[in-house]
PDB file of C-alpha atoms in Angstrom:
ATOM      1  CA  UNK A   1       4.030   1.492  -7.222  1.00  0.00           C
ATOM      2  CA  UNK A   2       4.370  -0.224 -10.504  1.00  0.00           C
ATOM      3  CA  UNK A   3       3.843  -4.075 -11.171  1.00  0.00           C
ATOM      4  CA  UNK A   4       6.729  -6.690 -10.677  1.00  0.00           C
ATOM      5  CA  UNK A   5       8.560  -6.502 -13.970  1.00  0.00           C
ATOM      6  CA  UNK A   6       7.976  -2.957 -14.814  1.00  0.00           C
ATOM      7  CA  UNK A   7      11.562  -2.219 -14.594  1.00  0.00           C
ATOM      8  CA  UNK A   8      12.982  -4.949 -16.510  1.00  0.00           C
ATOM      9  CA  UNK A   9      10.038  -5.488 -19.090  1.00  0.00           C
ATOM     10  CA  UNK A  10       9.197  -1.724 -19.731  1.00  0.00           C
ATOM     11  CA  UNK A  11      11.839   0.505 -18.360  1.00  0.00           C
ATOM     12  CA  UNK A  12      15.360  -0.614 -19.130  1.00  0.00           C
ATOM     13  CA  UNK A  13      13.952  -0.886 -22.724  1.00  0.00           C
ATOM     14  CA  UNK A  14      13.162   2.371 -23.322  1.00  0.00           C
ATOM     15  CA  UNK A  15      16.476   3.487 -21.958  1.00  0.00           C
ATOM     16  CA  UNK A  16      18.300   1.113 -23.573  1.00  0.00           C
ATOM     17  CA  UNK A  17      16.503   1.716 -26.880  1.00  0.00           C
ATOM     18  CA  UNK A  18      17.415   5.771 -26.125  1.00  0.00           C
ATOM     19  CA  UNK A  19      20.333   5.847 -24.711  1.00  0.00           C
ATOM     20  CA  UNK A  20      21.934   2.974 -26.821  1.00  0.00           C
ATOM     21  CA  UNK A  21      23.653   1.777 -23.845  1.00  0.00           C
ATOM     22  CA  UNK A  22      22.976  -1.913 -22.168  1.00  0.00           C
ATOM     23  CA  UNK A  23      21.364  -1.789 -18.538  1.00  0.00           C
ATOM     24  CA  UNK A  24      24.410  -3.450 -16.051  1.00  0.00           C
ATOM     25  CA  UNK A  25      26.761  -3.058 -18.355  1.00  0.00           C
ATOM     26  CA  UNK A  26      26.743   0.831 -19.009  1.00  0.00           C
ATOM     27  CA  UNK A  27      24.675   2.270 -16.719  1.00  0.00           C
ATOM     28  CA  UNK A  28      23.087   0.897 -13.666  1.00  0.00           C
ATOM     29  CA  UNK A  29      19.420   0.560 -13.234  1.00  0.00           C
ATOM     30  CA  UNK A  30      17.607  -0.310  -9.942  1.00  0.00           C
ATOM     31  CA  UNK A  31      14.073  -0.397  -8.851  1.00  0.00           C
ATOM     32  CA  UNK A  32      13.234   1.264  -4.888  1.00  0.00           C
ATOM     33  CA  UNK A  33       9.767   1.647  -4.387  1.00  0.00           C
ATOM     34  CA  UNK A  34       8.635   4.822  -2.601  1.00  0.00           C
ATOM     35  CA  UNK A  35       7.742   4.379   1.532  1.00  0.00           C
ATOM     36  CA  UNK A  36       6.919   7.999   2.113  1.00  0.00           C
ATOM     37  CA  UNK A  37       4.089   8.609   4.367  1.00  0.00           C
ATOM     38  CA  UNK A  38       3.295  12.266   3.504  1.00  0.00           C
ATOM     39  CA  UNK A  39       2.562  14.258   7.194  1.00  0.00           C
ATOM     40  CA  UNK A  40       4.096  11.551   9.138  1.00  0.00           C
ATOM     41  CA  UNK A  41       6.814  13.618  11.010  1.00  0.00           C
ATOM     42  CA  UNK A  42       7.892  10.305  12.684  1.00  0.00           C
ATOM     43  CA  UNK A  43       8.881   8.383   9.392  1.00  0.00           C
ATOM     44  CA  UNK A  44      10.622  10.352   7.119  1.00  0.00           C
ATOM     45  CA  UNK A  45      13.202   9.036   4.217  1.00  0.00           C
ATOM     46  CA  UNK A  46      16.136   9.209   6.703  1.00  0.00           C
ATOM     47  CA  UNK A  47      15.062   6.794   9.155  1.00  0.00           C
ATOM     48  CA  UNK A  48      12.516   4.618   7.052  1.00  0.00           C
ATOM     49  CA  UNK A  49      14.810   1.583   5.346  1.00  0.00           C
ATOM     50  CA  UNK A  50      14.873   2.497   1.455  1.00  0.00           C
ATOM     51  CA  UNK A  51      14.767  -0.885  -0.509  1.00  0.00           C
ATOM     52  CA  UNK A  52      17.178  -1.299  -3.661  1.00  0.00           C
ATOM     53  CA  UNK A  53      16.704  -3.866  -6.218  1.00  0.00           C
ATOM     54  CA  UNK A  54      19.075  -3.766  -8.787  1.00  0.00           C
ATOM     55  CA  UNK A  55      19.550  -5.650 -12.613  1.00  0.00           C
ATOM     56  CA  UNK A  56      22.819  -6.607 -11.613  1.00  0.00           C
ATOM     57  CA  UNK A  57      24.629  -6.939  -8.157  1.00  0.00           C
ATOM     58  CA  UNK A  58      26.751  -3.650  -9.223  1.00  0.00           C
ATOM     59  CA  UNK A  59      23.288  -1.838 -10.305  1.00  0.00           C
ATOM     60  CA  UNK A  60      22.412  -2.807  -6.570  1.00  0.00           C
ATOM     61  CA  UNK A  61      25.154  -1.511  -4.882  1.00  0.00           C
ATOM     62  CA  UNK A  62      25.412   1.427  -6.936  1.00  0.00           C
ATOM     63  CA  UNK A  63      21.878   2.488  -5.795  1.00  0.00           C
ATOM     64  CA  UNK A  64      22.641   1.508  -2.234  1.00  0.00           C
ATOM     65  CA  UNK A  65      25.141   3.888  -2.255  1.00  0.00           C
ATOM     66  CA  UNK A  66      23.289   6.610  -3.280  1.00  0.00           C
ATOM     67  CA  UNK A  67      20.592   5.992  -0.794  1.00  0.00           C
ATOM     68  CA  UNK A  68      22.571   5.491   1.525  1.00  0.00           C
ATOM     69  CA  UNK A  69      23.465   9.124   1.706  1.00  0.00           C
ATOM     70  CA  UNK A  70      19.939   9.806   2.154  1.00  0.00           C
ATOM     71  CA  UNK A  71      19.104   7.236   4.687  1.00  0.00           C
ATOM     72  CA  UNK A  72      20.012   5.235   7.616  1.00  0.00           C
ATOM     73  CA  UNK A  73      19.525   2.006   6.484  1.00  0.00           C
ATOM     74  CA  UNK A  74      19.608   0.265   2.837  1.00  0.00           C
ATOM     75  CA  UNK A  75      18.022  -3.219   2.413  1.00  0.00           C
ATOM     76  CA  UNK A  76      19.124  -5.180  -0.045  1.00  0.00           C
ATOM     77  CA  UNK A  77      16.598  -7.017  -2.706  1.00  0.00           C
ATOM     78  CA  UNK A  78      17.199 -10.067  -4.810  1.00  0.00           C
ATOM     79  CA  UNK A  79      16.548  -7.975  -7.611  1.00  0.00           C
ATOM     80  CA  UNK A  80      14.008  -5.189  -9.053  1.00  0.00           C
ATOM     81  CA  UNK A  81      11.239  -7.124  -9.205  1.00  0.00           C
ATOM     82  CA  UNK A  82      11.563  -8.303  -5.160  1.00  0.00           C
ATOM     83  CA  UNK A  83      11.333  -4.942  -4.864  1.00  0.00           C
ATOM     84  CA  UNK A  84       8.588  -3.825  -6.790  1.00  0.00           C
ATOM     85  CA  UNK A  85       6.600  -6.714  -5.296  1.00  0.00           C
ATOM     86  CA  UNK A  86       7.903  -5.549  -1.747  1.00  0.00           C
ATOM     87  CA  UNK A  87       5.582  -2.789  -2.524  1.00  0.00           C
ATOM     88  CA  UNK A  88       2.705  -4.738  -3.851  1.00  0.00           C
ATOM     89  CA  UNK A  89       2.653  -6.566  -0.503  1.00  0.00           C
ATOM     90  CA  UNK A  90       3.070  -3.813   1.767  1.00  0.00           C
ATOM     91  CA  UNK A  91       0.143  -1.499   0.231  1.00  0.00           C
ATOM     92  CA  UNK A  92      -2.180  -4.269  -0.311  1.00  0.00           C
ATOM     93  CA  UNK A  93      -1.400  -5.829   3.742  1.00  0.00           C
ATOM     94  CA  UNK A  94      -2.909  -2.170   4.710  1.00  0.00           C
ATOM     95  CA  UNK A  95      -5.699  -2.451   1.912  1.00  0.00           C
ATOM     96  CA  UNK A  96      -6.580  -5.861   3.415  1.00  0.00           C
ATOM     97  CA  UNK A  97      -6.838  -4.806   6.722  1.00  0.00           C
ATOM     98  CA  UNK A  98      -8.358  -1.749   6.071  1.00  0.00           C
ATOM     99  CA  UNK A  99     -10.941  -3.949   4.674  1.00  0.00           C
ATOM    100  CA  UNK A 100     -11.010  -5.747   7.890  1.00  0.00           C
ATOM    101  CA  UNK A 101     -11.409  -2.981  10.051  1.00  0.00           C
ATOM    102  CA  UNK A 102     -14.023  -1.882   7.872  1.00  0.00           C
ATOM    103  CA  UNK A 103     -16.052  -5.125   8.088  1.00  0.00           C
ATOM    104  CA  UNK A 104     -15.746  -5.062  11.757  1.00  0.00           C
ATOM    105  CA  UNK A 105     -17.135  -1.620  12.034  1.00  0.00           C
ATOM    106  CA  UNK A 106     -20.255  -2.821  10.101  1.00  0.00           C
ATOM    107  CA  UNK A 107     -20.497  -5.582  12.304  1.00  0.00           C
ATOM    108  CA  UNK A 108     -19.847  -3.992  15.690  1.00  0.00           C
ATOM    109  CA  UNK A 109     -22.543  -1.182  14.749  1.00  0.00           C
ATOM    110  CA  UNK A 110     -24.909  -3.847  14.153  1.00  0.00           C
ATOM    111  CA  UNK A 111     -24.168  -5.575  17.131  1.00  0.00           C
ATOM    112  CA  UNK A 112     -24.357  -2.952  19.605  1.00  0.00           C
ATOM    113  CA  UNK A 113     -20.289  -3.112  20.114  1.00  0.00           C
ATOM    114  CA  UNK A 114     -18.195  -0.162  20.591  1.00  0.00           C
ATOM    115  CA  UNK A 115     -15.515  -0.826  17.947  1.00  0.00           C
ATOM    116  CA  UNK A 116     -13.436   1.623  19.445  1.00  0.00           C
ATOM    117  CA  UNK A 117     -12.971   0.061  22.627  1.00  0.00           C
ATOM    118  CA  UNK A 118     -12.488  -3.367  20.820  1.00  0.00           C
ATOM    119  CA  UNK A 119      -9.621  -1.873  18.950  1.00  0.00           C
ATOM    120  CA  UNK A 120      -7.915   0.168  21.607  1.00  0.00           C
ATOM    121  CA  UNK A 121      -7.862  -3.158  23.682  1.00  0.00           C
ATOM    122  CA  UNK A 122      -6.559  -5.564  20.953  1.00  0.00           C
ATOM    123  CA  UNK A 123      -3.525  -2.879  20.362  1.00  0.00           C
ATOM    124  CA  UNK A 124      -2.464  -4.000  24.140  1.00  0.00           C
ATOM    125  CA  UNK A 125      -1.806  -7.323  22.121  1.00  0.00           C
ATOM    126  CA  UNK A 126       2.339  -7.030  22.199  1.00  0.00           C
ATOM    127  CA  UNK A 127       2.833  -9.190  19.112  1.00  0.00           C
ATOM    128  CA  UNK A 128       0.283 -10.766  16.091  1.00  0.00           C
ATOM    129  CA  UNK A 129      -2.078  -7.590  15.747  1.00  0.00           C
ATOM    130  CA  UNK A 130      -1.343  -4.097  14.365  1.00  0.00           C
ATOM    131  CA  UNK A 131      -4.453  -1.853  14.583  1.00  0.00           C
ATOM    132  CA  UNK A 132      -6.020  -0.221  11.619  1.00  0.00           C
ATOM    133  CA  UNK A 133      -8.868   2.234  12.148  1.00  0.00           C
ATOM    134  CA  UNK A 134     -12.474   2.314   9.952  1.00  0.00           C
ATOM    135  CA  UNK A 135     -12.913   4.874   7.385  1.00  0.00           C
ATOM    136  CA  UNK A 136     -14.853   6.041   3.862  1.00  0.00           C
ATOM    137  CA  UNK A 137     -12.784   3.484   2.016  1.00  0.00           C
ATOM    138  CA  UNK A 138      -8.895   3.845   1.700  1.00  0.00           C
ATOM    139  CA  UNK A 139      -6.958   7.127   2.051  1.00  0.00           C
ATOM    140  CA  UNK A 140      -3.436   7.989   1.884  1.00  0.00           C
ATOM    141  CA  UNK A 141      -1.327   8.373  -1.513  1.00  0.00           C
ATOM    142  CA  UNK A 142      -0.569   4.768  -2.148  1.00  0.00           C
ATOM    143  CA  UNK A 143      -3.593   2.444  -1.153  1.00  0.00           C
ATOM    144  CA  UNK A 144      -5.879   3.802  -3.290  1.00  0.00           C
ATOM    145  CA  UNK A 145      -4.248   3.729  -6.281  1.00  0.00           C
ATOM    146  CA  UNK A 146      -2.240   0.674  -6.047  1.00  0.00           C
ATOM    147  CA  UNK A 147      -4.597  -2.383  -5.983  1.00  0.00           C
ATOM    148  CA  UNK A 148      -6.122  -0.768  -9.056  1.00  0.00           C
ATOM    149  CA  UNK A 149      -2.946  -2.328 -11.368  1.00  0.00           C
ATOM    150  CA  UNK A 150      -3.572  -5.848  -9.475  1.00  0.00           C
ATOM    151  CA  UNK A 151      -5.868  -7.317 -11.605  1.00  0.00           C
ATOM    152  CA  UNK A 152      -3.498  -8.176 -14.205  1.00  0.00           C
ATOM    153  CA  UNK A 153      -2.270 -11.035 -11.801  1.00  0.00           C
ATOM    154  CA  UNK A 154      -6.186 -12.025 -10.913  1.00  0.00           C
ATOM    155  CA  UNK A 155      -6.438 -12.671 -14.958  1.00  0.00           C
ATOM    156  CA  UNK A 156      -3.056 -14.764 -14.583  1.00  0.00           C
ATOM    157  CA  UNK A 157      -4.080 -18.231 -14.207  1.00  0.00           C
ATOM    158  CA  UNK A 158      -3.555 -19.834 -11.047  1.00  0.00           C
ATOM    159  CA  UNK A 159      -2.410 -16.715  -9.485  1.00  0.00           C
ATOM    160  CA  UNK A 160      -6.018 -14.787  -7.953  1.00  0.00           C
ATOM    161  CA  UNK A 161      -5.803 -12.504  -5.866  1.00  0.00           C
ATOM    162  CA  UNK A 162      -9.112 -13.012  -4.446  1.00  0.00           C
ATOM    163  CA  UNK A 163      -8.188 -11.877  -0.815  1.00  0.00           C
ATOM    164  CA  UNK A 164      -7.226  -8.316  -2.690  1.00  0.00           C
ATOM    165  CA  UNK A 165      -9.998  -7.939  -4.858  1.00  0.00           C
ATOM    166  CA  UNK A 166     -12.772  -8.652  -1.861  1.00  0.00           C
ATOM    167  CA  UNK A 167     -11.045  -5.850   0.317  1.00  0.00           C
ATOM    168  CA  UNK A 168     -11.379  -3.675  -2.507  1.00  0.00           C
ATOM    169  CA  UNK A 169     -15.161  -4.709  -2.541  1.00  0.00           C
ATOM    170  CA  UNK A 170     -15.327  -3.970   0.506  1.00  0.00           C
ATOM    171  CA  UNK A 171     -12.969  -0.739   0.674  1.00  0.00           C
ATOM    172  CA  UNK A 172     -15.276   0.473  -2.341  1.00  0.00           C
ATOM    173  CA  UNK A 173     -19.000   0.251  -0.301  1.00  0.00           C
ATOM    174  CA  UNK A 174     -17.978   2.478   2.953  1.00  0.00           C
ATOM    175  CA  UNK A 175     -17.936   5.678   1.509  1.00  0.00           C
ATOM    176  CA  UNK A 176     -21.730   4.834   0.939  1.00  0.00           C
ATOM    177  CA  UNK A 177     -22.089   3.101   4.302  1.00  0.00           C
ATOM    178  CA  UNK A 178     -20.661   6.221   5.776  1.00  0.00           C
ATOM    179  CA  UNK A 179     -23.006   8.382   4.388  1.00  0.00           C
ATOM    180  CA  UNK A 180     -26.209   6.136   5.628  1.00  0.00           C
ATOM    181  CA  UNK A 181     -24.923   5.852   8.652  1.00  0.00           C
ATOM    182  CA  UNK A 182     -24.227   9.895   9.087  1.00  0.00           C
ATOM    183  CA  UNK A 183     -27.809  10.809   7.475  1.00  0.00           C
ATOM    184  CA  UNK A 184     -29.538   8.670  10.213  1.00  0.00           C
ATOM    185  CA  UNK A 185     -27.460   9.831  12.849  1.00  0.00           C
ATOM    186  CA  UNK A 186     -28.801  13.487  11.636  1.00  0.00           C
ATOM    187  CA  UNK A 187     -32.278  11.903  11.613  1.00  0.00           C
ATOM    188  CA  UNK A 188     -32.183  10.728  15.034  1.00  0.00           C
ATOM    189  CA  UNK A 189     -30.968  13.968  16.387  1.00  0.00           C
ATOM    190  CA  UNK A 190     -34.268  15.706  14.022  1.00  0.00           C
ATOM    191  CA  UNK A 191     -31.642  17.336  12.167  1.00  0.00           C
ATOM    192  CA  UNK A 192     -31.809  17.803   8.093  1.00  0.00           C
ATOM    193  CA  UNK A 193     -29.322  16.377   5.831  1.00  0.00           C
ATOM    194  CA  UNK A 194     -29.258  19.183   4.222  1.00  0.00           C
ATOM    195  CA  UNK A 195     -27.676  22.126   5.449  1.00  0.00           C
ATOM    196  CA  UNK A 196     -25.819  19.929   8.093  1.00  0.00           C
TER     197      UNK A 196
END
């Protein structure tokens, strides 16, 4: 992912400046923000929607054609920053919850609470929850990396993103958590950390 304005601000610049062509006018240039999920056999490119943000309406439709070829369906954004900030939301919604999740697991161990249970009988929930599962932190190719360009918008007055930067917080204690928690499981079974 790249921040909202990348493609306008930084990249049609450069080519422009290169090429000496004008973006929309002699070439087209479009943003669409990766949604792979690498190993996921169930979403792949051809039936995950590929959003297209183009500089111009032709730029859009020029893109949607191409990915259309590639996948079943093509949604259409106002422009290439809506889609580089449909990105930004959809990697920092799982960062958040992932947070969440992780918070809970803190509490539930604390509490005596199988968090496992708890989750596997919210997911019965047809609509308002999706269910996220505690970890070391944040995995995958995107999470991880992504709230890391965020801050620019915390330093942008009147636009924190404090919600982001305290699941990050959060995200950023569990691989330590983890690790206390898995030495005194090993302690309470008499078994050495090391060597285990």
């Amino acid at each position: 992912a790249v921040p909202p304005g990348t493609t306008e601000n930084v990249l049609r610049p450069l080519l422009e400046e290169g090429s000496g062509l004008v973006a929309g006018r002699d070439f087209h240039l479009a943003c669409s923000p990766s949604r792979l999920d690498p190993g996921n056999r169930t979403h792949v490119l051809a039936n995950t929607p590929k959003v297209i943000g183009g500089l111009t309406p032709a730029c859009t439709e020029s893109a949607a054609a191409f990915y259309g070829r590639l996948t079943d369906k093509v949604v259409r954004a106002r422009g290439p920053r809506e889609a580089e900030m449909t990105k930004v939301l959809e990697t920092n919604f799982r960062h958040v919850n992932i947070a969440l999740v992780n918070e809970m697991a803190v509490l539930c161990h604390d509490l005596g609470v199988d968090l496992w249970d708890v989750i596997r009988c919210a997911e019965t929930k047809p609509f308002g929850f999706q269910p996220f599962r505690p970890g070391p932190g944040v995995g995958g190719h995107g999470v991880p990396v992504d709230p890391g360009f965020l801050p620019y918008s915390t330093r942008t007055p009147g636009h924190p993103l404090r919600m982001v930067s305290l699941a990050q917080e959060i995200n950023d204690r569990m691989p330590s958590y983890v690790i206390q928690r898995c030495a005194t499981l090993l302690n309470e079974h008499g078994k050495s950390v090391r060597g285990a």
